[in-house]
Short mmCIF file of C-alpha atoms and ligand atoms in Angstrom, two decimals:
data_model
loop_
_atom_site.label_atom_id
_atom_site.label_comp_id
_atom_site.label_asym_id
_atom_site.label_seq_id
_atom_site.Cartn_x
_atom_site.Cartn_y
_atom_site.Cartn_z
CA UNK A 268 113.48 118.11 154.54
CA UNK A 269 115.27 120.06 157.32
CA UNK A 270 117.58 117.55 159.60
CA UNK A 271 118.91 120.09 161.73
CA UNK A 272 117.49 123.41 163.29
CA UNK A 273 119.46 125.95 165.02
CA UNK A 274 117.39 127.66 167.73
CA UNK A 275 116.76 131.34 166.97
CA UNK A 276 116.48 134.21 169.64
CA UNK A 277 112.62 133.56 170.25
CA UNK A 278 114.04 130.91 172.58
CA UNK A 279 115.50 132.55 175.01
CA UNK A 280 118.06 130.58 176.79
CA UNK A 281 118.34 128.07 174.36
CA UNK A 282 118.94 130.34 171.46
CA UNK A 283 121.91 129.17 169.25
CA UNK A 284 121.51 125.12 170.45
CA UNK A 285 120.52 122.74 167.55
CA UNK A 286 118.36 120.00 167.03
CA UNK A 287 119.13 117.46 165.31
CA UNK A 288 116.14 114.72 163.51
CA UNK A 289 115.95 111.22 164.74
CA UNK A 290 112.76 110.16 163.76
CA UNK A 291 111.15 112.05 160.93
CA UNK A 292 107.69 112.80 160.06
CA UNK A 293 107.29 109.96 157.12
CA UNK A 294 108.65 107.22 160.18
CA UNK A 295 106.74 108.41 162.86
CA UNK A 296 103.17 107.91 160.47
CA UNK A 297 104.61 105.02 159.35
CA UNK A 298 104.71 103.57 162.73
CA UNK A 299 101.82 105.03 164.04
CA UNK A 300 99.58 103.03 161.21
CA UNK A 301 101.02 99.82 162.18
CA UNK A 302 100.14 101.10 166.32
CA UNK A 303 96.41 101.47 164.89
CA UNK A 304 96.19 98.50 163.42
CA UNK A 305 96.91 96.78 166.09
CA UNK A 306 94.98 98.05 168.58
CA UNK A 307 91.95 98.03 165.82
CA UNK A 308 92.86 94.17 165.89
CA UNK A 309 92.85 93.91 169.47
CA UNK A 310 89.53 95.48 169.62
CA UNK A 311 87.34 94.53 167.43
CA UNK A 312 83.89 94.65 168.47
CA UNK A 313 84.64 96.55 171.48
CA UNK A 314 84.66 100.50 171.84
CA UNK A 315 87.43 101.64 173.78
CA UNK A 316 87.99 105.18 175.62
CA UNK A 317 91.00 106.59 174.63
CA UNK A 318 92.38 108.74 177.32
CA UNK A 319 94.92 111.25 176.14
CA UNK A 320 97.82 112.54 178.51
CA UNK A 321 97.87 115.99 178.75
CA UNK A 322 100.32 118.45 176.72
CA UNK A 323 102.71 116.10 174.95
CA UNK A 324 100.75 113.75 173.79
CA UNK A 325 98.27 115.91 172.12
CA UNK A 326 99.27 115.67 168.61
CA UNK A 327 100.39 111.46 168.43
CA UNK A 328 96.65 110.77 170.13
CA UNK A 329 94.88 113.03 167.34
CA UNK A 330 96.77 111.25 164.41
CA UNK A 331 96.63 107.49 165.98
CA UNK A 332 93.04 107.76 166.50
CA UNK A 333 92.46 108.97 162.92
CA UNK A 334 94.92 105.61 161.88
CA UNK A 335 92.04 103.56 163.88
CA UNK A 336 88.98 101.47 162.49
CA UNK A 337 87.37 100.62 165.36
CA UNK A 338 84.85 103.17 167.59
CA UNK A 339 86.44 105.03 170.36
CA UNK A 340 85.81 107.31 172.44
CA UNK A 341 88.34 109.93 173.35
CA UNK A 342 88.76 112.10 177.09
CA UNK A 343 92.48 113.37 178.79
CA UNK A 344 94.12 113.90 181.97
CA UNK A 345 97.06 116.33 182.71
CA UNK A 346 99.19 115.34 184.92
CA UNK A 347 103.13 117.04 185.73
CA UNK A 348 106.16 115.64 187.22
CA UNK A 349 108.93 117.94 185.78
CA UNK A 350 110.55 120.26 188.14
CA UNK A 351 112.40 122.07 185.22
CA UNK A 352 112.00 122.12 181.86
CA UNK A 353 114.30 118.84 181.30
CA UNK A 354 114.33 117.09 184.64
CA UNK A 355 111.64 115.02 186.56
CA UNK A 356 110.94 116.35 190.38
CA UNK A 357 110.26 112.68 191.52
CA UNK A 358 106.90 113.23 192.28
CA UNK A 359 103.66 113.46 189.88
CA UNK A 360 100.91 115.90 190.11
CA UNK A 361 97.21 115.47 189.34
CA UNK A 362 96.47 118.80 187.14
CA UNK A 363 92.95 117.53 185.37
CA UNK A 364 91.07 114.26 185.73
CA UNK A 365 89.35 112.34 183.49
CA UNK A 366 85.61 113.85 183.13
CA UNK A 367 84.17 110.39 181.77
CA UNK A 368 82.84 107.43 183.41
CA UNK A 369 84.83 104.57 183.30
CA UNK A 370 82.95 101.71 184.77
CA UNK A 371 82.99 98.68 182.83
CA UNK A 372 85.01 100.04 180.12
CA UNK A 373 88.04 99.16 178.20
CA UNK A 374 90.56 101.96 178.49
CA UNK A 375 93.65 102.52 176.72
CA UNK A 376 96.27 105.39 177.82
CA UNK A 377 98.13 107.05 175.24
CA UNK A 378 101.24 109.03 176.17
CA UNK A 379 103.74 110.92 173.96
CA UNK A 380 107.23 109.49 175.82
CA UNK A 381 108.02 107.13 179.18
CA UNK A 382 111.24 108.40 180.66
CA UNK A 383 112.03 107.26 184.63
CA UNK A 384 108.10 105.77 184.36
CA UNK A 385 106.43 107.62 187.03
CA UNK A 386 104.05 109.27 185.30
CA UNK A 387 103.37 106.61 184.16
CA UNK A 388 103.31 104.26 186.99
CA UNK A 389 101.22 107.27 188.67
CA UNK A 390 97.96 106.50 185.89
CA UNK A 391 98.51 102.61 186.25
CA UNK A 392 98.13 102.98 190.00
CA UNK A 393 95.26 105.56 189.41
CA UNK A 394 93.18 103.40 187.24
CA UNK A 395 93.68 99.93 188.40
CA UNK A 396 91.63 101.47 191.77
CA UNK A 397 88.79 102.11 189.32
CA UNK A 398 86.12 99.82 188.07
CA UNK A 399 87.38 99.69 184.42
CA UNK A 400 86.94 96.52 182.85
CA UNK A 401 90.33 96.66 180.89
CA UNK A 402 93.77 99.23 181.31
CA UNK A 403 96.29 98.81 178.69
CA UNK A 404 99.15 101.76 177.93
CA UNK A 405 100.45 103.04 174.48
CA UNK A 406 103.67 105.14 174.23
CA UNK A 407 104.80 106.88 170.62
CA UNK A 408 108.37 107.10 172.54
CA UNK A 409 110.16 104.53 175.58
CA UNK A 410 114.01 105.83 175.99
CA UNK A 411 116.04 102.79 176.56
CA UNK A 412 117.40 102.72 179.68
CA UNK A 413 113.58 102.94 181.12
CA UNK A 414 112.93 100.50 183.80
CA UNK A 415 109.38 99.04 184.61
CA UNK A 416 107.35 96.59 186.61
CA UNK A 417 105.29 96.07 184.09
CA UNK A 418 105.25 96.58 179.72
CA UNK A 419 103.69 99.40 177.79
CA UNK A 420 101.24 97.60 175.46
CA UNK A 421 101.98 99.54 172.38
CA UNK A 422 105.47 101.07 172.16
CA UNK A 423 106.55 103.20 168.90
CA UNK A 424 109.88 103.60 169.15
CA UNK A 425 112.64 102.61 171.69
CA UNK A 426 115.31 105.52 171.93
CA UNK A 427 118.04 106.71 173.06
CA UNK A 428 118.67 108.44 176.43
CA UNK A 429 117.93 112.15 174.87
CA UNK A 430 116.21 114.93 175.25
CA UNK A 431 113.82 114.74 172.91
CA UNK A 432 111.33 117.46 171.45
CA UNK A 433 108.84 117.45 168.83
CA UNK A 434 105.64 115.82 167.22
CA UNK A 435 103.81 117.17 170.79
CA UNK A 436 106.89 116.92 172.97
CA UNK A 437 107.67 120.40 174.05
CA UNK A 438 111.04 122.18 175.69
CA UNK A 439 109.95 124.77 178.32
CA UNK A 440 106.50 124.17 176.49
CA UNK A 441 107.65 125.24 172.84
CA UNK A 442 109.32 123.13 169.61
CA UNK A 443 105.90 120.60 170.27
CA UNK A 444 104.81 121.94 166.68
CA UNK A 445 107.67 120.61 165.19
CA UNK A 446 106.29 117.88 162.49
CA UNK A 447 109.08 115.57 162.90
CA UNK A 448 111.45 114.13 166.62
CA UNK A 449 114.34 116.34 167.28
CA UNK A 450 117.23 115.58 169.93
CA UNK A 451 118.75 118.34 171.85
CA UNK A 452 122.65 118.58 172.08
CA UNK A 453 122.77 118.27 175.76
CA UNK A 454 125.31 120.45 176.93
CA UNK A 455 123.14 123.67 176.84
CA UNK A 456 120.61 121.71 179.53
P1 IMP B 43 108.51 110.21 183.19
O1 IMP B 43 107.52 110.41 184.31
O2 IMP B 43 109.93 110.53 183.62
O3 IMP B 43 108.40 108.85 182.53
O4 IMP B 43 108.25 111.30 182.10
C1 IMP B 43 107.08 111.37 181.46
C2 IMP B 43 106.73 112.74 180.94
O5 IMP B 43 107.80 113.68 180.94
C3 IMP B 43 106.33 112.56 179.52
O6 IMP B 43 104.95 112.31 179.42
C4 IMP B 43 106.76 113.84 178.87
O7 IMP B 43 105.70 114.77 178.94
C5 IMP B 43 107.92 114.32 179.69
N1 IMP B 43 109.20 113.93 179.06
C6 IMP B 43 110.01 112.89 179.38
N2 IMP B 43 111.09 112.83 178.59
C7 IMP B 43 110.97 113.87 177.71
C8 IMP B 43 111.79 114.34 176.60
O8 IMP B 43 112.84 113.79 176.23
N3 IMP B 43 111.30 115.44 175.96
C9 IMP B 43 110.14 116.08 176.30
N4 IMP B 43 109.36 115.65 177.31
C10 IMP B 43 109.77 114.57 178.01
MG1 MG B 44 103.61 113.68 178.89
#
């Protein structure tokens, strides 16, 4: 299996920087059937709605829903908060809602990575003013320095403070089909 990638001229700017694995395909599946069986466990009986954030998280929701035994239902939101390709803007825009009802229901949020949290303190503050019975949060990725009034239910992996791309996570919206994590050597960001 490849462990590093150097970028070739189909990206642009970034052509000639390398990535570098830190979590690898086998590891991330790993994890992400130990994620489903927990939330199976916590659910039993129940059938959640799974609400998928919009891009990144797009391929760690299809494969951790697939891990699950329980019924679910699935629906997204897309929301944006970077102001360039590596950097948040501060604030967090609203780019599709949820199209389902979620009265009375047990929701769970799956996103691919928290970084400074606002996106994801932006959907906690967005759902707690609805009339869903239950809100509870899973991440694949939380970098470490990450600070937050409150946890993330289901966290994959705790990392370092990289740019990360990958499994979903995208660089100027490419590298998302990449089957395994990659870090970015910063200095070309
Ligand atoms: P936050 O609002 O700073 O927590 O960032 C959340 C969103 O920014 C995530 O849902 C990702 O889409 C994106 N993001 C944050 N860190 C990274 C990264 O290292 N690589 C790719 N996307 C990231
Ligand atoms: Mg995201």
């Amino acid at each position: 299996m490849t462990k590093t990638k150097v970028l070739d001229d189909t990206y642009g700017k970034y052509s000639g920087m390398t990535l570098h694995e830190m979590i690898s395909y086998d590891k991330i599946q790993k994890r992400i059937k130990e994620m489903a069986a927990d939330i199976s466990e916590d659910y039993r009986g129940k059938s959640p709605i799974m609400i998928g954030v919009l891009n990144g998280s797009f391929i760690f929701f299809a494969d951790l829903i697939r891990e699950m035994d329980i019924t679910a239902e699935v629906d997204f939101i897309k929301i944006s908060s970077y102001a360039n390709e590596t950097r948040t803007s501060g604030t967090v825009r609203l780019l599709k809602d949820i199209s389902c009802d979620i009265t009375g229901r047990d929701i769970i949020v799956v996103e691919d990575i928290v970084d400074s949290g606002l996106s994801i303190d932006f959907l906690k503050r967005r759902l707690q003013d609805s009339q869903a019975s239950s809100v509870k949060f899973a991440s694949l990725l939380i970098k470490e320095y990450t600070k937050l009034d409150f946890d993330i239910d289901y966290v994959g992996f705790k990392i370092p403070d990289k740019f990360v791309v990958g499994y979903g996570l995208d660089l100027a919206q490419k590298m998302r089909n990449l089957k395994s994590i990659y870090y970015l050597n910063q200095e070309g960001l």
